[in-house]
């Protein structure tokens, strides 16, 4: 395959720009001028004319919950990118009318009120009016969720229903539930309630996972580091992606981490998984070179160290003794040479996490083991220096694009000006990758993340990060490609359009480097190539791509709305 007449941003420091690229098998074999690259043309070479479009390396989301999201994608109505509350409620009403008995309408993250022109949340009255007798669940960040009247009846939530230990059913003056669920001190009430909703069939989950991966491909994503997730049990909930991988049907590179599920049994979980997975002996599918493997443990290692970034409420304090529980797990992982990652929003949490890692390192040296701090919105220079000395890395996401206003309301503007301090991380030479943390809080759209980190603005257009703390577009693109690969030390073979590198690249709908800021959020890929194969095509490139898979079930919101709403 040879792509010509392209505006290629290679991200190769020795050759930043080119107009043609040749691919043989799953590798890039030549990059340069059209004249030079066409010398590699053979009898069976496919020539693709990019017509002057921008070409970039495929995007690598370093923190996304794709395995879990894939299982539920076809059942979810996505408000990601919807510009008015009026339209969001219309979609809710339309979907309620087509949802069959026994199923729910569900909106599960990826939006907030500031993206709407109305700048407000829906009311429970509006939700009830739109959905009628069809049960509905609407998740808002990590903070709260609404269940309509029909949903309360379906779940038998009444005035007599006690609050769970970790959450609150809001009740009115008569003691009846209003339909509002509040997550305090963590999101357990939201996730546990969501887990009670009916699931899709196996065939529908397979279709759903393929549809979600195609949606990622549509946005230019070619690789994902899956960070596990609550109610994502290994190995049972991995059978869908396991089967797709065995058939060579996965269309994103997919290293994944195993997330401890139950408070108090985390060490047993990891001990069991270490006995099930030989890290160095995981094999491919003998069909393609797309990685699908266990990468390590996390992002939850121990429940006592969870500091969910629900900025609607004060920062959670870790319980005494958290360190002992975490230390036993990290010691086990380091001994067995398993990489690990830790969800850590607040500097106070990171301090205690690092104390544990430093203690383990004294007993069993990390000695170059891959480990990652995820999120790190309020981390200090002191703790960044500790991460550097221990050989760690940082994965950041655009959660402040969705929660920046809430952060300011609680902690003030000054704390948001460099949250997270991406420039300081880079200046210290710490490996750093960019991602989204989709789908239940922020959107999975990588271009929203690139918009946020280059402008400092939220999805509502509010300036939260100081402009002097933002980064330029090329640097941001590097963090979403070669930077993410640096987290797992594969940046010497992936993340650039360079001879000898893996053939993952996108032909974009718009020139990322030159379009106005607000248009960045609407970029899509016209042609996405993963491992040397075309996995997505649109417009003039549609004929080069596999035929689109019909969406099942027939009532699926994805069939009628797709995923992220570009227009």
Coordinates of C-alpha atoms in Angstrom, one line a residue:
X1 CA 0.0 0.0 0.0
X2 CA 1.3 3.5 -0.8
X3 CA -0.4 6.7 0.2
X4 CA 0.5 9.7 -2.0
X5 CA -0.4 13.4 -2.1
X6 CA -0.6 13.6 1.7
X7 CA 0.3 16.2 4.3
X8 CA 2.0 13.8 6.7
X9 CA 2.9 14.8 10.2
X10 CA 5.3 11.9 10.9
X11 CA 6.3 12.9 14.5
X12 CA 9.8 11.7 13.5
X13 CA 12.2 14.4 14.6
X14 CA 14.5 13.6 11.7
X15 CA 11.8 14.0 9.1
X16 CA 8.8 15.8 10.5
X17 CA 6.9 16.2 7.2
X18 CA 6.4 14.0 4.2
X19 CA 4.0 13.6 1.3
X20 CA 4.0 9.8 0.8
X21 CA 4.3 6.6 2.8
X22 CA 4.7 3.0 1.8
X23 CA 3.4 0.0 3.8
X24 CA 4.3 -3.6 3.4
X25 CA 2.5 -6.1 5.5
X26 CA 2.1 -4.4 8.9
X27 CA 5.2 -2.2 8.7
X28 CA 6.0 1.2 7.3
X29 CA 8.7 0.7 4.7
X30 CA 9.3 4.1 3.2
X31 CA 8.4 7.8 4.0
X32 CA 9.3 10.8 1.9
X33 CA 8.4 12.5 -1.4
X34 CA 5.9 10.9 -3.8
X35 CA 8.7 10.4 -6.3
X36 CA 10.9 8.5 -3.8
X37 CA 8.2 6.4 -2.3
X38 CA 6.6 5.4 -5.6
X39 CA 9.8 3.6 -6.4
X40 CA 8.6 0.9 -4.1
X41 CA 5.4 0.3 -6.2
X42 CA 4.8 -3.3 -7.2
X43 CA 2.3 -5.0 -9.4
X44 CA -0.1 -5.6 -6.5
X45 CA 0.5 -2.2 -4.8
X46 CA -2.7 -0.3 -3.8
X47 CA -2.2 3.4 -4.4
X48 CA -4.3 5.7 -2.2
X49 CA -4.5 9.4 -3.1
X50 CA -4.9 11.4 0.1
X51 CA -5.9 14.5 -2.0
X52 CA -3.8 16.8 0.2
X53 CA -5.4 15.6 3.5
X54 CA -3.5 15.6 6.8
X55 CA -2.1 12.2 7.8
X56 CA -1.0 11.4 11.4
X57 CA 0.1 8.3 13.3
X58 CA -2.8 6.4 14.8
X59 CA -3.9 7.7 18.2
X60 CA -3.2 5.7 21.3
X61 CA -5.5 6.3 24.2
X62 CA -3.4 5.4 27.3
X63 CA -6.4 5.2 29.6
X64 CA -9.8 3.9 28.3
X65 CA -12.2 1.3 29.5
X66 CA -12.8 -0.2 26.1
X67 CA -13.5 -3.9 27.1
X68 CA -16.2 -2.9 29.5
X69 CA -17.6 -0.2 27.3
X70 CA -17.8 -2.6 24.3
X71 CA -20.1 -4.9 26.1
X72 CA -22.6 -2.2 26.8
X73 CA -22.1 0.3 23.9
X74 CA -25.1 -0.9 21.8
X75 CA -27.4 -0.5 24.8
X76 CA -26.4 3.1 25.6
X77 CA -27.7 6.4 24.4
X78 CA -24.7 8.7 24.1
X79 CA -25.0 12.4 24.8
X80 CA -21.3 12.9 24.0
X81 CA -21.1 16.0 21.9
X82 CA -24.8 16.9 22.0
X83 CA -25.0 20.7 22.0
X84 CA -28.4 21.4 23.6
X85 CA -30.4 19.9 26.4
X86 CA -33.4 20.2 24.2
X87 CA -31.9 17.8 21.7
X88 CA -30.7 15.5 24.5
X89 CA -34.2 15.2 25.9
X90 CA -35.6 14.6 22.4
X91 CA -33.2 11.7 21.9
X92 CA -34.3 10.4 25.3
X93 CA -37.9 10.5 24.3
X94 CA -37.3 9.0 20.9
X95 CA -35.3 6.1 22.4
X96 CA -37.9 5.4 25.0
X97 CA -40.5 4.9 22.3
X98 CA -38.4 2.2 20.5
X99 CA -37.0 0.5 23.6
X100 CA -38.7 -2.9 24.1
X101 CA -40.3 -4.1 27.3
X102 CA -37.8 -5.5 29.7
X103 CA -35.0 -3.1 28.6
X104 CA -33.9 0.3 29.8
X105 CA -33.0 3.6 28.3
X106 CA -29.6 4.4 29.7
X107 CA -27.3 7.4 29.3
X108 CA -23.9 6.4 30.8
X109 CA -21.5 9.3 31.0
X110 CA -19.5 11.3 28.5
X111 CA -21.4 14.6 29.0
X112 CA -22.1 17.5 31.3
X113 CA -24.4 20.5 31.6
X114 CA -21.8 23.0 30.3
X115 CA -21.7 21.5 26.9
X116 CA -25.4 22.4 26.5
X117 CA -26.5 25.8 25.3
X118 CA -28.9 25.9 28.2
X119 CA -26.0 25.4 30.7
X120 CA -28.1 23.2 33.0
X121 CA -28.9 19.6 33.9
X122 CA -32.1 17.9 33.1
X123 CA -34.7 17.8 35.9
X124 CA -36.2 14.5 37.1
X125 CA -39.6 15.8 35.9
X126 CA -38.2 16.3 32.4
X127 CA -36.7 12.8 32.4
X128 CA -39.9 11.3 33.6
X129 CA -41.9 13.2 30.9
X130 CA -39.5 12.0 28.2
X131 CA -39.4 8.4 29.2
X132 CA -42.9 7.6 30.6
X133 CA -43.3 4.0 31.5
X134 CA -39.9 2.9 30.1
X135 CA -37.2 2.5 32.8
X136 CA -34.4 4.9 32.4
X137 CA -31.0 5.5 34.1
X138 CA -28.9 8.6 33.5
X139 CA -25.4 8.8 34.9
X140 CA -23.7 12.2 35.6
X141 CA -19.9 12.0 36.0
X142 CA -18.9 10.2 39.2
X143 CA -21.3 12.3 41.2
X144 CA -24.9 11.2 40.7
X145 CA -27.5 9.5 38.6
X146 CA -31.2 9.8 37.9
X147 CA -33.7 6.9 37.8
X148 CA -37.1 7.6 36.4
X149 CA -40.4 6.4 38.1
X150 CA -40.5 3.3 36.0
X151 CA -36.9 2.5 36.9
X152 CA -37.6 2.9 40.6
X153 CA -40.5 0.5 40.3
X154 CA -38.4 -2.0 38.3
X155 CA -35.6 -2.0 40.9
X156 CA -38.1 -2.0 43.9
X157 CA -36.6 1.2 45.3
X158 CA -39.2 2.7 47.6
X159 CA -39.6 4.8 50.8
X160 CA -38.6 1.6 52.7
X161 CA -35.4 1.0 50.8
X162 CA -32.4 1.8 53.0
X163 CA -29.4 3.8 51.7
X164 CA -26.5 1.6 50.7
X165 CA -23.3 2.0 52.9
X166 CA -21.6 4.0 50.1
X167 CA -24.3 6.2 48.7
X168 CA -27.7 8.0 49.1
X169 CA -31.2 7.6 47.6
X170 CA -32.4 11.1 47.8
X171 CA -36.0 11.3 49.2
X172 CA -38.6 14.0 49.3
X173 CA -40.5 15.5 52.3
X174 CA -42.7 12.5 52.4
X175 CA -39.8 10.1 52.4
X176 CA -40.4 8.8 48.9
X177 CA -37.3 8.4 46.6
X178 CA -37.0 11.3 44.1
X179 CA -35.0 9.2 41.6
X180 CA -31.8 11.0 42.4
X181 CA -28.8 8.8 43.4
X182 CA -25.8 10.6 45.0
X183 CA -22.4 9.0 45.1
X184 CA -20.8 9.7 48.5
X185 CA -18.1 8.9 49.4
X186 CA -17.5 7.0 46.1
X187 CA -19.3 5.8 43.0
X188 CA -20.3 2.4 44.3
X189 CA -24.0 3.2 44.4
X190 CA -23.9 4.3 40.7
X191 CA -22.0 1.3 39.4
X192 CA -23.8 -1.2 41.6
X193 CA -27.2 0.1 40.4
X194 CA -26.0 0.1 36.8
X195 CA -24.9 -3.5 37.1
X196 CA -28.5 -4.5 38.0
X197 CA -29.8 -3.4 34.6
X198 CA -30.5 -6.1 31.9
X199 CA -27.5 -7.0 29.7
X200 CA -27.4 -7.7 26.0
X201 CA -27.2 -11.2 24.6
X202 CA -23.8 -12.7 23.8
X203 CA -24.4 -12.1 20.0
X204 CA -25.4 -8.5 20.8
X205 CA -22.3 -8.0 23.0
X206 CA -20.1 -9.3 20.2
X207 CA -21.7 -6.9 17.8
X208 CA -21.6 -4.1 20.4
X209 CA -17.8 -4.5 21.0
X210 CA -17.2 -4.5 17.2
X211 CA -19.3 -1.4 16.9
X212 CA -17.5 0.4 19.7
X213 CA -14.1 -0.4 18.2
X214 CA -15.3 0.9 14.9
X215 CA -16.4 4.1 16.6
X216 CA -12.9 4.5 18.0
X217 CA -11.4 3.8 14.6
X218 CA -13.8 6.5 13.2
X219 CA -12.1 9.0 15.6
X220 CA -8.6 7.9 14.6
X221 CA -7.9 5.6 17.6
X222 CA -5.7 2.6 16.7
X223 CA -4.5 1.6 20.1
X224 CA -6.0 1.6 23.6
X225 CA -4.6 0.8 27.0
X226 CA -7.5 -0.7 28.9
X227 CA -7.5 0.3 32.6
X228 CA -9.9 -2.4 33.8
X229 CA -12.9 -1.0 35.7
X230 CA -15.4 -1.7 38.4
X231 CA -17.7 -4.7 37.7
X232 CA -15.2 -5.9 35.0
X233 CA -14.3 -9.3 36.3
X234 CA -11.4 -11.4 34.9
X235 CA -11.6 -13.7 33.1
X236 CA -15.4 -14.0 32.8
X237 CA -16.1 -10.5 31.3
X238 CA -13.2 -10.8 28.9
X239 CA -14.7 -13.7 26.9
X240 CA -16.1 -11.3 24.2
X241 CA -12.8 -9.7 23.4
X242 CA -11.0 -13.1 23.8
X243 CA -13.2 -14.6 21.1
X244 CA -12.8 -11.6 18.8
X245 CA -9.1 -11.7 19.2
X246 CA -8.9 -15.4 18.4
X247 CA -10.7 -14.6 15.1
X248 CA -8.5 -11.7 14.3
X249 CA -11.4 -9.2 14.5
X250 CA -10.1 -6.7 17.0
X251 CA -9.3 -3.4 15.3
X252 CA -7.4 -1.6 18.1
X253 CA -4.2 -2.7 19.8
X254 CA -5.4 -3.6 23.2
X255 CA -3.0 -4.2 26.2
X256 CA -5.1 -4.4 29.3
X257 CA -4.7 -4.2 33.1
X258 CA -6.6 -6.3 35.7
X259 CA -8.6 -4.3 38.2
X260 CA -9.2 -5.7 41.7
X261 CA -12.9 -6.0 42.2
X262 CA -13.9 -6.5 45.8
X263 CA -12.8 -4.7 48.9
X264 CA -10.9 -7.0 51.2
X265 CA -10.0 -9.6 48.6
X266 CA -7.7 -7.7 46.4
X267 CA -4.6 -9.7 47.3
X268 CA -6.4 -12.9 46.6
X269 CA -7.5 -11.6 43.2
X270 CA -3.9 -10.8 42.2
X271 CA -2.5 -14.0 43.6
X272 CA -5.1 -15.9 41.5
X273 CA -4.4 -13.9 38.4
X274 CA -0.7 -14.2 38.7
X275 CA -1.2 -18.0 38.6
X276 CA -3.4 -17.7 35.5
X277 CA -1.3 -15.4 33.4
X278 CA 2.4 -15.9 32.4
X279 CA 3.3 -12.4 31.5
X280 CA 6.2 -13.4 29.2
X281 CA 4.3 -16.3 27.5
X282 CA 1.2 -14.6 26.1
X283 CA 0.8 -15.5 22.5
X284 CA -0.8 -13.7 19.5
X285 CA -3.6 -15.1 17.4
X286 CA -1.4 -16.1 14.4
X287 CA -3.7 -14.0 12.2
X288 CA -2.4 -10.5 12.7
X289 CA 0.1 -8.5 14.8
X290 CA -2.5 -6.6 16.8
X291 CA -1.6 -6.9 20.5
X292 CA -4.2 -8.2 22.9
X293 CA -2.6 -9.1 26.2
X294 CA -2.6 -8.7 30.0
X295 CA -0.2 -5.7 30.6
X296 CA -0.3 -5.7 34.4
X297 CA -2.4 -4.9 37.5
X298 CA -4.5 -1.8 38.2
X299 CA -5.8 0.8 38.0
X300 CA -7.4 -0.3 41.2
X301 CA -5.0 -2.2 43.3
X302 CA -6.8 -1.8 46.6
X303 CA -10.2 -0.3 47.3
X304 CA -8.9 1.6 50.3
X305 CA -6.7 3.7 47.9
X306 CA -9.6 4.8 45.6
X307 CA -9.9 8.6 45.5
X308 CA -12.6 9.2 43.0
X309 CA -12.5 12.7 41.5
X310 CA -16.1 13.6 42.4
X311 CA -15.4 17.3 42.8
X312 CA -19.0 17.8 44.0
X313 CA -17.8 16.5 47.4
X314 CA -14.7 16.9 49.4
X315 CA -11.6 14.9 48.7
X316 CA -11.9 11.4 50.3
X317 CA -9.4 10.5 53.0
X318 CA -7.7 7.2 52.9
X319 CA -8.4 4.9 55.9
X320 CA -5.6 4.1 58.3
X321 CA -3.9 0.9 57.3
X322 CA -4.4 1.5 53.6
X323 CA -0.6 1.3 53.2
X324 CA -0.3 -2.2 54.6
X325 CA -3.0 -3.5 52.2
X326 CA -1.4 -1.8 49.2
X327 CA 2.1 -2.8 50.1
X328 CA 1.3 -6.5 50.1
X329 CA -0.1 -6.2 46.6
X330 CA 2.6 -4.0 45.1
X331 CA 5.2 -6.3 46.7
X332 CA 3.6 -9.3 45.0
X333 CA 3.5 -7.5 41.6
X334 CA 7.1 -6.3 41.8
X335 CA 8.3 -9.7 42.8
X336 CA 6.5 -11.3 39.8
X337 CA 7.6 -8.4 37.5
X338 CA 4.1 -7.4 36.7
X339 CA 3.7 -3.7 35.6
X340 CA 1.1 -1.8 37.6
X341 CA -0.9 1.4 37.5
X342 CA -2.7 3.4 40.2
X343 CA -5.7 5.6 40.0
X344 CA -4.7 8.8 42.0
X345 CA -6.4 12.1 41.5
X346 CA -5.1 14.2 44.5
X347 CA -1.6 14.9 45.6
X348 CA -2.5 13.8 49.1
X349 CA -3.3 10.4 47.8
X350 CA -0.3 10.2 45.6
X351 CA 2.0 11.0 48.6
X352 CA 0.7 8.0 50.4
X353 CA 0.9 5.8 47.3
X354 CA 4.5 6.8 46.7
X355 CA 5.3 6.1 50.4
X356 CA 4.3 2.5 49.7
X357 CA 6.1 2.2 46.5
X358 CA 9.3 3.5 48.0
X359 CA 9.1 1.0 50.9
X360 CA 8.6 -1.9 48.5
X361 CA 11.5 -0.6 46.3
X362 CA 13.8 -0.8 49.4
X363 CA 12.8 -4.5 49.9
X364 CA 12.5 -5.6 46.3
X365 CA 14.0 -3.0 43.8
X366 CA 11.7 -1.9 41.0
X367 CA 14.7 -2.1 38.8
X368 CA 13.1 -0.7 35.7
X369 CA 9.6 -2.2 36.1
X370 CA 6.9 -0.3 34.3
X371 CA 4.5 1.5 36.6
X372 CA 2.1 4.4 36.1
X373 CA 0.3 7.0 38.1
X374 CA -3.1 7.7 36.4
X375 CA -4.7 11.2 36.4
X376 CA -2.6 13.2 38.9
X377 CA -4.6 16.4 38.6
X378 CA -3.2 18.1 41.7
X379 CA 0.3 16.5 41.9
X380 CA 3.2 18.6 43.2
X381 CA 6.7 19.0 41.8
X382 CA 8.0 17.2 44.9
X383 CA 5.9 14.1 44.1
X384 CA 6.8 14.2 40.4
X385 CA 10.4 14.1 41.4
X386 CA 9.8 11.1 43.5
X387 CA 8.1 9.4 40.6
X388 CA 11.0 10.2 38.4
X389 CA 13.5 8.8 40.9
X390 CA 11.5 5.5 41.0
X391 CA 11.3 5.2 37.2
X392 CA 7.6 5.7 37.0
X393 CA 5.4 7.3 34.4
X394 CA 2.2 9.4 34.4
X395 CA -1.0 9.0 32.3
X396 CA -3.2 12.1 32.1
X397 CA -6.7 12.5 30.8
X398 CA -9.2 15.3 30.0
X399 CA -11.4 14.8 33.0
X400 CA -10.9 18.5 33.8
X401 CA -12.6 19.3 30.5
X402 CA -15.8 17.8 32.1
X403 CA -15.2 18.7 35.7
X404 CA -13.2 21.9 35.6
X405 CA -16.1 24.0 36.7
X406 CA -16.9 21.7 39.6
X407 CA -13.2 21.8 40.6
X408 CA -13.2 25.6 40.7
X409 CA -16.4 25.7 42.7
X410 CA -14.9 23.6 45.4
X411 CA -11.2 24.4 45.3
X412 CA -10.9 27.7 43.6
X413 CA -9.5 28.9 40.3
X414 CA -5.8 28.8 41.3
X415 CA -5.8 25.1 41.9
X416 CA -7.1 24.5 38.4
X417 CA -4.6 26.5 36.5
X418 CA -2.2 23.6 36.1
X419 CA -4.3 20.5 36.8
X420 CA -2.6 18.3 35.8
X421 CA 0.8 20.0 35.5
X422 CA 1.7 18.5 32.1
X423 CA 4.5 20.9 31.3
X424 CA 6.2 20.1 34.6
X425 CA 5.9 16.4 34.0
X426 CA 7.5 16.7 30.6
X427 CA 10.3 19.1 31.8
X428 CA 11.3 16.5 34.4
X429 CA 11.6 13.9 31.6
X430 CA 8.9 11.6 33.1
X431 CA 7.2 9.5 30.4
X432 CA 3.7 10.9 29.9
X433 CA 0.8 9.7 27.8
X434 CA -2.5 11.3 27.0
X435 CA -6.0 9.7 27.1
X436 CA -9.6 10.2 27.8
X437 CA -10.8 7.9 30.7
X438 CA -14.0 7.2 28.7
X439 CA -16.8 6.2 28.8
X440 CA -18.5 6.7 32.2
X441 CA -17.1 10.1 33.1
X442 CA -15.4 11.8 30.2
X443 CA -16.1 11.1 26.5
X444 CA -13.9 8.6 24.7
X445 CA -13.4 11.2 21.8
X446 CA -9.6 11.8 21.7
X447 CA -10.1 15.1 19.9
X448 CA -11.9 16.6 22.9
X449 CA -8.8 15.7 24.9
X450 CA -6.5 17.3 22.4
X451 CA -8.7 20.4 22.4
X452 CA -8.6 20.6 26.2
X453 CA -4.9 20.3 26.6
X454 CA -4.0 22.8 23.8
X455 CA -6.6 25.4 24.8
X456 CA -7.1 24.9 28.5
X457 CA -10.9 25.0 28.0
X458 CA -13.6 22.7 29.2
X459 CA -16.3 21.3 26.9
X460 CA -18.4 24.3 27.9
X461 CA -15.7 26.7 26.6
X462 CA -14.6 27.9 30.0
X463 CA -10.9 28.7 30.4
X464 CA -9.9 26.5 33.4
X465 CA -6.2 25.6 32.7
X466 CA -4.0 28.7 32.4
X467 CA -3.0 29.3 28.8
X468 CA 0.7 29.4 29.8
X469 CA 0.2 25.8 31.1
X470 CA -1.2 24.4 27.9
X471 CA 0.9 22.8 25.2
X472 CA 1.1 23.2 21.5
X473 CA -0.7 21.0 19.1
X474 CA 2.3 18.9 17.9
X475 CA 3.4 18.3 21.5
X476 CA -0.2 17.2 22.4
X477 CA -0.3 14.9 19.4
X478 CA 3.0 13.3 20.5
X479 CA 1.5 12.7 23.9
X480 CA -1.4 10.8 22.3
X481 CA 0.8 8.7 20.1
X482 CA 4.5 8.1 20.9
X483 CA 4.0 9.5 24.4
X484 CA 1.4 6.8 25.2
X485 CA 3.7 4.1 23.8
X486 CA 6.5 5.4 26.0
X487 CA 4.4 4.4 29.1
X488 CA 4.9 0.7 28.1
X489 CA 8.3 1.3 26.4
X490 CA 7.2 0.6 22.9
X491 CA 7.9 4.1 21.5
X492 CA 10.8 2.8 19.5
X493 CA 8.5 0.8 17.2
X494 CA 5.1 2.6 17.4
X495 CA 3.6 6.0 17.4
X496 CA 5.4 7.6 14.5
X497 CA 5.2 7.4 10.7
X498 CA 8.7 6.1 10.2
X499 CA 10.4 3.3 8.4
X500 CA 10.4 0.2 10.5
X501 CA 7.5 1.3 12.7
X502 CA 4.1 -0.4 12.9
X503 CA 1.7 0.7 10.2
X504 CA -1.0 2.5 12.2
X505 CA -2.1 5.8 10.7
X506 CA -5.1 8.1 10.0
X507 CA -6.1 10.3 7.1
X508 CA -8.0 13.1 8.8
X509 CA -11.1 15.0 7.9
X510 CA -9.5 18.3 8.8
X511 CA -5.9 19.7 9.2
X512 CA -5.4 19.4 13.0
X513 CA -2.5 21.8 12.9
X514 CA -4.3 24.7 11.2
X515 CA -8.0 24.7 11.9
X516 CA -9.6 27.0 14.6
X517 CA -9.5 25.6 18.1
X518 CA -13.3 24.9 18.3
X519 CA -13.1 22.7 15.2
X520 CA -10.6 20.3 16.8
X521 CA -13.4 18.6 18.7
X522 CA -15.1 17.7 15.4
X523 CA -12.2 16.0 13.6
X524 CA -12.8 12.4 12.5
X525 CA -10.7 10.0 10.5
X526 CA -11.5 9.4 6.8
X527 CA -9.2 6.4 6.6
X528 CA -7.8 4.5 9.6
X529 CA -5.1 1.8 9.1
X530 CA -4.2 -0.6 12.0
X531 CA -1.4 -3.1 11.6
X532 CA -1.3 -2.3 7.9
X533 CA -5.0 -3.0 7.3
X534 CA -7.7 -0.6 6.5
X535 CA -10.3 -0.8 9.4
X536 CA -12.3 2.3 8.7
X537 CA -13.1 4.4 5.7
X538 CA -15.4 7.4 5.1
X539 CA -16.3 9.6 2.2
X540 CA -14.0 9.2 -0.8
X541 CA -12.2 6.4 1.1
X542 CA -15.3 4.3 1.9
X543 CA -14.6 1.7 -0.8
X544 CA -11.3 0.8 0.7
X545 CA -12.8 -0.2 4.1
X546 CA -14.7 -3.3 5.2
X547 CA -18.4 -3.2 4.9
X548 CA -20.1 -1.6 7.9
X549 CA -21.6 -4.2 10.3
X550 CA -25.3 -3.8 10.9
X551 CA -26.2 -2.9 14.5
X552 CA -28.1 -5.3 16.7
X553 CA -30.4 -5.3 18.5
X554 CA -32.7 -3.3 16.2
X555 CA -33.7 -0.9 19.0
X556 CA -30.1 0.0 19.8
X557 CA -29.5 3.8 20.1
X558 CA -26.3 3.3 18.1
X559 CA -28.3 2.3 15.1
X560 CA -30.1 5.6 15.1
X561 CA -27.6 8.1 16.6
X562 CA -24.2 6.5 16.4
X563 CA -21.7 7.5 19.1
X564 CA -20.1 10.9 19.5
X565 CA -22.3 13.6 18.0
X566 CA -20.1 15.6 15.7
X567 CA -22.8 17.9 14.3

